[in-house]
CSV table of C-alpha atoms and ligand atoms in Angstrom, one decimal:
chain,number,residue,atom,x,y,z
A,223,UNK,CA,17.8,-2.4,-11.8
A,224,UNK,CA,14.3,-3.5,-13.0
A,225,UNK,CA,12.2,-0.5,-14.7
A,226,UNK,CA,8.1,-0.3,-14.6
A,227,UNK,CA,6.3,2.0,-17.2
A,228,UNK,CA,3.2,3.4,-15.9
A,229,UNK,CA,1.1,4.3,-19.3
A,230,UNK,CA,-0.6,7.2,-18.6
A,231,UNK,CA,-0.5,9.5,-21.4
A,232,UNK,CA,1.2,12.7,-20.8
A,233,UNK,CA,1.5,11.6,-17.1
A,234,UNK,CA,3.3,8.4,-17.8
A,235,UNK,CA,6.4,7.9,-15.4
A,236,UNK,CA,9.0,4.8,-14.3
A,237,UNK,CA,9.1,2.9,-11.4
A,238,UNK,CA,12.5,2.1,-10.8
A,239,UNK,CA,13.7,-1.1,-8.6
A,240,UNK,CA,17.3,-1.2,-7.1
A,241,UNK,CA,19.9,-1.4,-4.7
A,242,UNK,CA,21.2,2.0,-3.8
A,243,UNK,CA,19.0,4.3,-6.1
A,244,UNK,CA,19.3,6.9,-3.4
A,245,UNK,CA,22.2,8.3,-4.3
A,246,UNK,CA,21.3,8.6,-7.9
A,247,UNK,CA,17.8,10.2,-7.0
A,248,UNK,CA,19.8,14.0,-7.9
A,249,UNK,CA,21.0,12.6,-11.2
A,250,UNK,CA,17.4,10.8,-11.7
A,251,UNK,CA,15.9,14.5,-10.9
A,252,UNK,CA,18.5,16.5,-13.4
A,253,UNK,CA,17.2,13.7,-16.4
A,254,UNK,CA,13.6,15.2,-15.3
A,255,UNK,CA,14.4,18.6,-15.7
A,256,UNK,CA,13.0,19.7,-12.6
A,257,UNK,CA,13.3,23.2,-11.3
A,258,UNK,CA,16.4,23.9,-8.7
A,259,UNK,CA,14.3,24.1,-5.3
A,260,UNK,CA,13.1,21.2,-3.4
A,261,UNK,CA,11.6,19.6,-0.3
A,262,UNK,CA,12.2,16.3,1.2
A,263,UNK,CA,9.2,15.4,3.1
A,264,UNK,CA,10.1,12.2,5.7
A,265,UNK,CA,9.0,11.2,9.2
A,266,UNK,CA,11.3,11.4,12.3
A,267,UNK,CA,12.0,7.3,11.5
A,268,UNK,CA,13.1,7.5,8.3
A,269,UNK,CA,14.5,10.5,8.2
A,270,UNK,CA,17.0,9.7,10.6
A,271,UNK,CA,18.2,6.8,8.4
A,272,UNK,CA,17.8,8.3,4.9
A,273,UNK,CA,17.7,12.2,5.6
A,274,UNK,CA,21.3,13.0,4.8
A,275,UNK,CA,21.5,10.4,2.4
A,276,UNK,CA,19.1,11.8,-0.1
A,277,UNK,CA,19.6,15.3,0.7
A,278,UNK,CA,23.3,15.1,-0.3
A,279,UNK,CA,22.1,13.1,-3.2
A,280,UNK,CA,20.1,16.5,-4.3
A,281,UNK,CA,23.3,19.4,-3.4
A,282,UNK,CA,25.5,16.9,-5.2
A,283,UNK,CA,23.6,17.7,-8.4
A,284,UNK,CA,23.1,21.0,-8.2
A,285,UNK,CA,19.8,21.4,-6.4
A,286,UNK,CA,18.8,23.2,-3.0
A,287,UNK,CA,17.0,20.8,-1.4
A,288,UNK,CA,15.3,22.2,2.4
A,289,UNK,CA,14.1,19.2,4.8
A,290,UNK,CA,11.4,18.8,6.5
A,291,UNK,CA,10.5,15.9,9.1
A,292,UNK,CA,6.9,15.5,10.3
A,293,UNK,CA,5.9,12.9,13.1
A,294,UNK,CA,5.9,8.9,12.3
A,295,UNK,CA,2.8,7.1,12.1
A,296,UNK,CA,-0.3,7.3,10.9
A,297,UNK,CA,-1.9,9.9,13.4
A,298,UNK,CA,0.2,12.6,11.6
A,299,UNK,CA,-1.8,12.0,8.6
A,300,UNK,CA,-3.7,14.9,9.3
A,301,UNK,CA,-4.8,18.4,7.8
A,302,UNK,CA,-2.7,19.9,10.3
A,303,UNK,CA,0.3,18.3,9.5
A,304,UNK,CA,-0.1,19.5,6.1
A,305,UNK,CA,-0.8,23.0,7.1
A,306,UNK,CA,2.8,22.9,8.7
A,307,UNK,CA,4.2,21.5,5.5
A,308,UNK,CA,2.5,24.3,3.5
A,309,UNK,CA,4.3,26.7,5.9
A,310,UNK,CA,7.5,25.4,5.5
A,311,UNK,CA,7.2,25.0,1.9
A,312,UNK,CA,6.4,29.1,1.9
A,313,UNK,CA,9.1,29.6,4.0
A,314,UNK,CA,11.7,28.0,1.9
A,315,UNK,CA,10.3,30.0,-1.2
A,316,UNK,CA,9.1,26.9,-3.4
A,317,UNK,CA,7.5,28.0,-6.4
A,318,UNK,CA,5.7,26.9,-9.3
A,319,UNK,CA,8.8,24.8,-11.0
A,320,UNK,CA,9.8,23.6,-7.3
A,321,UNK,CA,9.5,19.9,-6.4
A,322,UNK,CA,8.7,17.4,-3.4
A,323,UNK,CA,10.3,14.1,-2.9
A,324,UNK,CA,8.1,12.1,-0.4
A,325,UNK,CA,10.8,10.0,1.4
A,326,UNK,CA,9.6,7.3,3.4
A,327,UNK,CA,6.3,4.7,4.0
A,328,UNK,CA,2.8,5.1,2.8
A,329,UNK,CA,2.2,7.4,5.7
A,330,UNK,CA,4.3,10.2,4.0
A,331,UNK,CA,3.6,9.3,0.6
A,332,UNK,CA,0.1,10.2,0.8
A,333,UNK,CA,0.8,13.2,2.5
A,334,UNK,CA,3.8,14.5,0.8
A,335,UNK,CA,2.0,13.6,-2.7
A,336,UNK,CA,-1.1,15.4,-1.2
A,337,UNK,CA,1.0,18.4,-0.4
A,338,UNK,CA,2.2,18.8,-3.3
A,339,UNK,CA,-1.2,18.3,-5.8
A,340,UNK,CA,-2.3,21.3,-3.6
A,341,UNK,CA,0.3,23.8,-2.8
A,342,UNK,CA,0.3,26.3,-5.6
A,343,UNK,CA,-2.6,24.2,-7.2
A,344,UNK,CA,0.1,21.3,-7.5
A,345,UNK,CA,4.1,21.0,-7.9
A,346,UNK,CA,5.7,18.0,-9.0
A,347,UNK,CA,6.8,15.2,-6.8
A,348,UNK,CA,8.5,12.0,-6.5
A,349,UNK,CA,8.3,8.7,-4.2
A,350,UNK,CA,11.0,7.3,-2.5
A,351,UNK,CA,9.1,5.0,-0.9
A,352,UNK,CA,10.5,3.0,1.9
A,353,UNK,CA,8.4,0.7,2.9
A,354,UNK,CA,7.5,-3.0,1.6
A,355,UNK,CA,4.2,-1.5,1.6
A,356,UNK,CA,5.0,1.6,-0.6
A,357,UNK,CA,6.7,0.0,-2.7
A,358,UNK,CA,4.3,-2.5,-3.6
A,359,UNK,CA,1.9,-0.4,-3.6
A,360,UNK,CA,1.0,3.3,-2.0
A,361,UNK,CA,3.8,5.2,-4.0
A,362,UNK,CA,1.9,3.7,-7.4
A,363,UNK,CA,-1.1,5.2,-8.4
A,364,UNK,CA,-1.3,8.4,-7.5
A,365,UNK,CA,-4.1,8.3,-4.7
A,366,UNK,CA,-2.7,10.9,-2.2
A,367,UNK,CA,-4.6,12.1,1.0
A,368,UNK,CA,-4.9,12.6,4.4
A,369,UNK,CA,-7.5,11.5,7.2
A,370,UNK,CA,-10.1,13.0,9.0
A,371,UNK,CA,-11.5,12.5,12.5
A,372,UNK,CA,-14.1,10.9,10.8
A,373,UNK,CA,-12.6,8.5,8.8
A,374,UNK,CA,-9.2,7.3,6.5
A,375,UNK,CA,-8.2,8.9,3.4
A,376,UNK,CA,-11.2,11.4,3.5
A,377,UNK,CA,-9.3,14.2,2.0
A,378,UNK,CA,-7.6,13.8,-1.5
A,379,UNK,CA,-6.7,13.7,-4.9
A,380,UNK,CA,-5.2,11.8,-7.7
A,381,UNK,CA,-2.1,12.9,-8.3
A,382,UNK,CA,0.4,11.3,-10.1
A,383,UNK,CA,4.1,11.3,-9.3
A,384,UNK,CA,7.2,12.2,-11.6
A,385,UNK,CA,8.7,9.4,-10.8
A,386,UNK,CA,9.0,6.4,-8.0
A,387,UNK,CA,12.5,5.2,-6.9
A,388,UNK,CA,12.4,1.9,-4.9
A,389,UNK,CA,15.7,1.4,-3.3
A,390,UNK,CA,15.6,-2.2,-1.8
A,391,UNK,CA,18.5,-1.2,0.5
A,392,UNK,CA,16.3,0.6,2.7
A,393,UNK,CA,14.1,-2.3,3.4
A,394,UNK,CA,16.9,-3.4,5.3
A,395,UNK,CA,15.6,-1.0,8.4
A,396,UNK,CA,12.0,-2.4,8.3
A,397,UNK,CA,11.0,-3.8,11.7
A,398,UNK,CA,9.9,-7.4,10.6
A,399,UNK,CA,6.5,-6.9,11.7
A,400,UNK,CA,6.1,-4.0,9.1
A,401,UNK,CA,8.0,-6.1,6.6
A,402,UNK,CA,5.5,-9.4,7.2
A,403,UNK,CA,2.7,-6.8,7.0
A,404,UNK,CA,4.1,-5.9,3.5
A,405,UNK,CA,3.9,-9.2,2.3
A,406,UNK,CA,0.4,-9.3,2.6
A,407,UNK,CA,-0.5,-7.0,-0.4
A,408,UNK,CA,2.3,-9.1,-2.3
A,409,UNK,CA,0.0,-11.8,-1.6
A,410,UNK,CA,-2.6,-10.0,-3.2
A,411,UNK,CA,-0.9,-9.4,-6.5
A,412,UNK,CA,-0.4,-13.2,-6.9
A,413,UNK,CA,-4.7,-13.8,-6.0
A,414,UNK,CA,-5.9,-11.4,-8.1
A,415,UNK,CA,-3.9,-10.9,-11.2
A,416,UNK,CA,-1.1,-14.0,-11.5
A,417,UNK,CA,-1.4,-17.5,-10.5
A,418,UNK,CA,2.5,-17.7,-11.1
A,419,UNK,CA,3.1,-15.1,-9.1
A,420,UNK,CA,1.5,-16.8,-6.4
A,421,UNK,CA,3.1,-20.2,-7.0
A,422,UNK,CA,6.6,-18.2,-7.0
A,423,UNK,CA,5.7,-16.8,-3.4
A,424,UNK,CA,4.9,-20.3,-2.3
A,425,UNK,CA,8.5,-21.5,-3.8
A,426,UNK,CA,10.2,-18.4,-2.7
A,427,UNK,CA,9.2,-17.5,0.8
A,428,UNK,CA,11.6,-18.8,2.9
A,429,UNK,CA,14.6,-16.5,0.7
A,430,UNK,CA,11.6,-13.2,0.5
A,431,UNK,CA,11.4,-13.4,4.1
A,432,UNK,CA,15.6,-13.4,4.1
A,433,UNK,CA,14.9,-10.5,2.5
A,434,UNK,CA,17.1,-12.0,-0.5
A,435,UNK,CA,18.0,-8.9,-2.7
A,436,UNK,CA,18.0,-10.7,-6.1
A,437,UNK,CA,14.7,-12.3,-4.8
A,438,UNK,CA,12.8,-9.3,-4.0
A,439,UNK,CA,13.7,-6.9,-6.5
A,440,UNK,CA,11.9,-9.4,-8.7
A,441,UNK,CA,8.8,-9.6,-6.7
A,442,UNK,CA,8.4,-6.2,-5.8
A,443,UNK,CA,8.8,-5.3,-9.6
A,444,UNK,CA,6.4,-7.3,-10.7
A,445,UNK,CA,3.8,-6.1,-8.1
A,446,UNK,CA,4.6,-2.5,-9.4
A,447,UNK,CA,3.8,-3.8,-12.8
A,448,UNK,CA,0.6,-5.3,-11.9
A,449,UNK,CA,-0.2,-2.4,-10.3
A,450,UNK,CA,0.9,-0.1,-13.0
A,451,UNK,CA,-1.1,-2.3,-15.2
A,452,UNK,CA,-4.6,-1.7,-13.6
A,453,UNK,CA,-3.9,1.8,-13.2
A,454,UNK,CA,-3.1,2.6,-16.4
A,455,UNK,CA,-6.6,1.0,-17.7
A,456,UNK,CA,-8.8,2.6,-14.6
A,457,UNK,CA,-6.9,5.3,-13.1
A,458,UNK,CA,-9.5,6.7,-11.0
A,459,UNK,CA,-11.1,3.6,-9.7
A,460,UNK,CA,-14.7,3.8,-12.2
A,461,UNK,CA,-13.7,-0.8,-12.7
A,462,UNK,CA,-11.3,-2.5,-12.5
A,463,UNK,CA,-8.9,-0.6,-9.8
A,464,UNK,CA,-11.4,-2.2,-7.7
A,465,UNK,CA,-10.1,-5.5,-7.6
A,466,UNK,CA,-6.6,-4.3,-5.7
A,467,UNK,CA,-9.5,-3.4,-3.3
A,468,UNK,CA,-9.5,-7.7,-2.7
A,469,UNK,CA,-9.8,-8.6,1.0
A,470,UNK,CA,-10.0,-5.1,2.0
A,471,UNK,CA,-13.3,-4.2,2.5
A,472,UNK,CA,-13.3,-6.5,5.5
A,473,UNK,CA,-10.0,-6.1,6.5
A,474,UNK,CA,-10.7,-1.8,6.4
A,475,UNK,CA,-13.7,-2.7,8.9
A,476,UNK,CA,-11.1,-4.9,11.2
A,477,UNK,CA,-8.9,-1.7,11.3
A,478,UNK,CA,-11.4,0.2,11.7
A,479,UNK,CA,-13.4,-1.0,15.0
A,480,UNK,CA,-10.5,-2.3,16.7
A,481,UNK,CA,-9.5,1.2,16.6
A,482,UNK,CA,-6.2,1.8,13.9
A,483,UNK,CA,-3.6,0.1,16.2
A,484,UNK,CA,-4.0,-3.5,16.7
A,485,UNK,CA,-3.6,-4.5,13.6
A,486,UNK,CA,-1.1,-3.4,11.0
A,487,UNK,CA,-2.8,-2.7,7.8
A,488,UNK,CA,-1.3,-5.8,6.5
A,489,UNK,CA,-2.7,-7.8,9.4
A,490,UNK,CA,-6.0,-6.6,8.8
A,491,UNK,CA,-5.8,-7.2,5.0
A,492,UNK,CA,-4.2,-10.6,5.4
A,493,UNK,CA,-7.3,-11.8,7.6
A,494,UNK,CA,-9.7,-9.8,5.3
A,495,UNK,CA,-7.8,-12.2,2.3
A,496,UNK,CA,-8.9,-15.1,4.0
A,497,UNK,CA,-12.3,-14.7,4.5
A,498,UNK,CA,-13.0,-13.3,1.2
A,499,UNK,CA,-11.6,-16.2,-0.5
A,500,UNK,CA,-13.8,-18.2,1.5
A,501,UNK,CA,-16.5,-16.3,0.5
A,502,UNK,CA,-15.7,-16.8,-3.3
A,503,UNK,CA,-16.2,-20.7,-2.3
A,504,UNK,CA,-19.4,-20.1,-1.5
A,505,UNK,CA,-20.6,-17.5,-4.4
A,506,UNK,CA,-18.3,-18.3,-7.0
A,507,UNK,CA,-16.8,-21.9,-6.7
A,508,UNK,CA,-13.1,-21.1,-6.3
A,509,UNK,CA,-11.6,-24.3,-5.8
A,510,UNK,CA,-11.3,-25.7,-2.4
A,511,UNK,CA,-7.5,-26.2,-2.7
A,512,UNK,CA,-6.8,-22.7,-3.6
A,513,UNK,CA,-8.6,-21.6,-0.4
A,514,UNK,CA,-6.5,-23.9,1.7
A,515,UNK,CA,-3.2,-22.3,-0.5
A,516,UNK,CA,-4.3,-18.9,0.2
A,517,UNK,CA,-4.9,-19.6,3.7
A,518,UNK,CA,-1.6,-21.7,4.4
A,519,UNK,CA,0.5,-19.1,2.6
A,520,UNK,CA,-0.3,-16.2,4.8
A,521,UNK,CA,0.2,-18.5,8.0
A,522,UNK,CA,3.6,-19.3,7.3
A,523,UNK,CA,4.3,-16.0,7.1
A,524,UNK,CA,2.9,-15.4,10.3
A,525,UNK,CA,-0.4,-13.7,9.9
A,526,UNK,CA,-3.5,-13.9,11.0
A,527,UNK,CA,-5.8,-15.3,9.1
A,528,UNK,CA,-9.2,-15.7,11.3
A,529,UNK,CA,-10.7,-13.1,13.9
A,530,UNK,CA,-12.9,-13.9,17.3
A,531,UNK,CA,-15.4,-11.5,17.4
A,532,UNK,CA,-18.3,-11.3,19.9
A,533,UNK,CA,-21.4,-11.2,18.8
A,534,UNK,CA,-21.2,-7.3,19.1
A,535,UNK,CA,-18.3,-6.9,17.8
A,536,UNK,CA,-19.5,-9.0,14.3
A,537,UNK,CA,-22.2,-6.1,14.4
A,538,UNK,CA,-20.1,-3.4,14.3
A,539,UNK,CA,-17.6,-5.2,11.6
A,540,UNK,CA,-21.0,-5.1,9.9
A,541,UNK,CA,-22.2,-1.6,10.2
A,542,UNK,CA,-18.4,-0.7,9.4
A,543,UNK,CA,-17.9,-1.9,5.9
A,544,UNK,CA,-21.1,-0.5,4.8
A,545,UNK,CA,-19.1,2.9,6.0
A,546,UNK,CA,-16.3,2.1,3.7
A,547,UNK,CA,-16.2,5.1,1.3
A,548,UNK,CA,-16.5,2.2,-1.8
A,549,UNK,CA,-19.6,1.6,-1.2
A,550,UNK,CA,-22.5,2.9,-3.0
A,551,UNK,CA,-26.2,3.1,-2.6
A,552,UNK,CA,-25.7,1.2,1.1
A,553,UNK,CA,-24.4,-1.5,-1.0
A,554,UNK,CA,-21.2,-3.2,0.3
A,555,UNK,CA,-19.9,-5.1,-3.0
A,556,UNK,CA,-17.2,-7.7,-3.0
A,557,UNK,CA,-13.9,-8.3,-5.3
A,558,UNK,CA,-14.1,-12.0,-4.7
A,559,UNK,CA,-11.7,-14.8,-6.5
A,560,UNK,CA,-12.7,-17.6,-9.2
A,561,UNK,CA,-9.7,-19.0,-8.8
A,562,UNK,CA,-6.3,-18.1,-7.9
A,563,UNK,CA,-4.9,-15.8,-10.6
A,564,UNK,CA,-8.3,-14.2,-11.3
A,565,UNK,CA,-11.1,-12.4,-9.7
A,566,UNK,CA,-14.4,-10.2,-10.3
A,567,UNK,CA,-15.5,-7.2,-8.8
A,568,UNK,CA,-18.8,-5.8,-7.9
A,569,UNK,CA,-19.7,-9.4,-6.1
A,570,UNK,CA,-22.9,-8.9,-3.7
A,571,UNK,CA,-23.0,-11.3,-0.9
A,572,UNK,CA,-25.4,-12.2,1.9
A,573,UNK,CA,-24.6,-10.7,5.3
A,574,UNK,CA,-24.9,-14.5,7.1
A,575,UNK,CA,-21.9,-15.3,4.9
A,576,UNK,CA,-19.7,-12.9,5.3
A,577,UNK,CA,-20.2,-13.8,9.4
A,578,UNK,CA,-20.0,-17.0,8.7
A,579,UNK,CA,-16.5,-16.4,6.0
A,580,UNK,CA,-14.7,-14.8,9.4
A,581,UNK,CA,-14.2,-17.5,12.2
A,582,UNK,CA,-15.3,-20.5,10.2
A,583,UNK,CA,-12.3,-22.9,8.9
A,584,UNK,CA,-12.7,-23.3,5.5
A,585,UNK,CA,-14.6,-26.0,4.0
A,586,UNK,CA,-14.2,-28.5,6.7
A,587,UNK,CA,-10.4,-28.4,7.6
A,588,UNK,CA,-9.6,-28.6,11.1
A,589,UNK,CA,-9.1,-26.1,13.4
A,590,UNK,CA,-5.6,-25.7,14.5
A,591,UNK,CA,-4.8,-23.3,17.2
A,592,UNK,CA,-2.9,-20.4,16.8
A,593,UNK,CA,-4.2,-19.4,13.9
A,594,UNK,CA,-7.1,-17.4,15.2
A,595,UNK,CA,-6.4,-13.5,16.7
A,596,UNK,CA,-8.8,-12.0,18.9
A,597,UNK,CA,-10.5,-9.0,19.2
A,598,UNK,CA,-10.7,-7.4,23.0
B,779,NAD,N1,-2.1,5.8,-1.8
B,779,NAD,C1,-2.4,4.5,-1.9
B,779,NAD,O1,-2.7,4.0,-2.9
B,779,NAD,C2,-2.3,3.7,-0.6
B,779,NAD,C3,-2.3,2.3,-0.7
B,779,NAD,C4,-2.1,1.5,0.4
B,779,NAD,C5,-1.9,2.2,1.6
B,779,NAD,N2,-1.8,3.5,1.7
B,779,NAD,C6,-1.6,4.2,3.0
B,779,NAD,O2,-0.3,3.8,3.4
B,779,NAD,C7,-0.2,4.0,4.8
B,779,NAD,C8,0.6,2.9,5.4
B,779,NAD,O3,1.9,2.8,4.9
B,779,NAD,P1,3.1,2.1,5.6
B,779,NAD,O4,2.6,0.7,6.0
B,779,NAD,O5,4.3,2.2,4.7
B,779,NAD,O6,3.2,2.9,7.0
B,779,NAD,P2,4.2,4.0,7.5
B,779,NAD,O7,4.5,5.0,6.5
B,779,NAD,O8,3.6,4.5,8.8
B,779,NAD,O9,5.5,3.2,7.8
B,779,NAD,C9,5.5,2.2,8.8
B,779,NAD,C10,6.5,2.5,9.9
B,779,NAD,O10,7.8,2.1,9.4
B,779,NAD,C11,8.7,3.2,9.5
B,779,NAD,N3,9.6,3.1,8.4
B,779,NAD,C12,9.4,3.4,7.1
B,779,NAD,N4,10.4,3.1,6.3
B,779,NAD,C13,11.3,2.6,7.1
B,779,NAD,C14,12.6,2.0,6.9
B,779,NAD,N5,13.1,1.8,5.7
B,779,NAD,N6,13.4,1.6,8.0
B,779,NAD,C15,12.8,1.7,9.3
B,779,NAD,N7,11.6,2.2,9.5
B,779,NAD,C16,10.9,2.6,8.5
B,779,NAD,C17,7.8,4.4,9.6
B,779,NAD,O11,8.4,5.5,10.2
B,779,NAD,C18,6.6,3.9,10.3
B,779,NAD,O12,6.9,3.9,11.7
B,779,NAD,C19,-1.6,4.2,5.3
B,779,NAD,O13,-1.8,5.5,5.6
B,779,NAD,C20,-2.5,3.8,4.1
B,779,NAD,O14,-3.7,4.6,4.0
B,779,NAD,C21,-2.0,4.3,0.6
B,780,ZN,ZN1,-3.9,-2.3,1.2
């Protein structure tokens, strides 16, 4: 079992990376001296896997754990939904020294963790998180929140949790599209922080995408540890937390006007990669090569990597990142790479380029088809 420290102060907590954690989440609980009443917050996916699993894990060691399943998928990341939890939480008679475990993907680990910062002004929680994604990433942090009609992650809070509990057995159940999707923010780990990383991923892919246990318990640990890194230093996003925001301020606008559907947020994110590594050829001289690398690593995994957009459609990819709730004074700013390994945030770049960074092939390589996804 790997173990990550996040440092932060007297809300420090581990980060714990393993095969079949789940049945040691009661005894992991009883070491935290939390109070006897709980809540597993899952969706109807996971829950149906990892439900019984986790909640015997609980009654084994002496806690009374109550269930409660809310609808997969990102839709039911909604103020309603948390109104029902709220309910249910009443009903079961949580109180002050009660806590939530928020069992499954990034979906319910935003809205379990922002169920419990707000239910009697905030109870303690934990992620199981059972996603690539999560792991990696969403159950690290503390960002927890819910959408609006107006936009994503509108409503929420930093709230950090107890403790996060990465059993790699349930990646096992990942459809491979989510899994692929996953391997996207790995990806981003390797750009932004560690060139060996990246390398590693290069070397390693073919076993990661085997899903090779010994394989990814190391990669996923040292994403959490990247992660738990920049946190610690910036944990609510006034500098450097910035720079996990790389490739995502185009790939939130992808996701955004083609609607939250066709594209996983990995998809989106993967193509957003791409295009701001082109741009950091332009605006700050990354080397060619590792534009071709970062490129040719996300194709053999299968993603896309450019977008077709009509000329309306580029407009409204526009309009949309200067939406994105990161920007400030109408200014869309860039987290854009120097080389792999190391990047700087708070980039400003032309409008023509960023057009230009989407469907062009980077610095004169030719196009191959296939690699391109449109837009309809
Ligand atoms: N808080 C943060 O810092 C942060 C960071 C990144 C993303 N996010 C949020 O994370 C969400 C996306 O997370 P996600 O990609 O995990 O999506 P998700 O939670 O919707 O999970 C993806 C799908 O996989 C299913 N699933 C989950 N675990 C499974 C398993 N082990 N076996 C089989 N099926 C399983 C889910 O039911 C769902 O259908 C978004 O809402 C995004 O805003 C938050
Ligand atoms: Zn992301």
């Amino acid at each position: 079992m790997h173990t990550v420290a996040v440092q932060l102060g007297r809300r420090r907590y581990a980060i714990k990376i393993g095969a079949g954690l789940l049945r040691r989440l009661g005894g992991e609980c009883v070491r935290l001296k939390l109070g006897s009443r709980c809540a597993i917050i899952t969706d109807t996916n996971v829950g149906r896997r990892y439900a019984k699993e986790t909640f015997n894990s609980l009654a084994r060691a002496g806690f009374s754990p109550s269930l409660i399943v809310v609808p997969a998928g990102e839709t039911a990341k909604n103020l309603k939904t948390v109104q029902m939890c709220y309910d249910l939480l009443a009903a079961h008679r949580l109180e002050r020294k009660s806590f939530i475990v928020a069992l499954g993907g990034g979906v319910t680990g935003d809205l379990a963790g922002f169920v419990a910062a707000t239910y009697l002004r905030g109870i303690a929680f934990l992620q199981v998180p059972t996603t690539l994604l999560a792991q990696v990433d969403s159950s690290v942090g503390g960002k927890v929140g819910v959408n609006l009609k107006a936009g994503k992650n509108l409503v929420g809070a930093f709230y950090q949790p107890r403790l996060v509990l990465c059993d790699l057995d349930t990646l096992k159940t990942l459809p491979e599209r989510e899994y692929r999707a996953g391997l996207a923010e790995v990806i981003k780990y390797g750009i932004i922080y560690d060139a060996k990383l990246f390398a590693q991923l290069e070397c390693d892919l073919p076993k990661l995408l085997r899903r090779q246990p010994g394989t990814l318990a190391g990669v996923v640990a040292r994403c959490c540890e990247i992660k738990a890194d920049v946190v610690s230093q910036d944990e609510t996003e006034s500098g450097l937390r910035a720079i996990l925001n790389f490739g995502h301020t185009i790939g939130h606008a992808i996701e955004n006007i083609s609607g939250y559907g066709k594209y996983l947020h990995g998809e989106a994110i993967a193509i957003g990669q791409v295009a701001a590594a082109r741009l950091s050829a332009r605006v700050l001289g990354i080397p060619g090569r590792d534009v071709e690398r970062i490129a040719g690593l996300f194709k053999r995994i299968g993603l896309p990597v450019t977008i077709n957009l009509k000329t309306l459609q580029r407009k409204r990819l526009l309009a949309a990142m200067k939406l994105d709730k990161k920007v400030s004074g109408g200014e869309v700013k860039f987290v854009l790479a120097k080389r792999i390994g190391k990047v700087e945030f708070g980039c400003k770049v032309p409008a023509e380029l960023i057009e230009q960074s989407l469907n062009s092939q980077p610095l004169g390589a030719a196009k191959r088809s296939g690699d391109g996804s449109t837009l309809n």
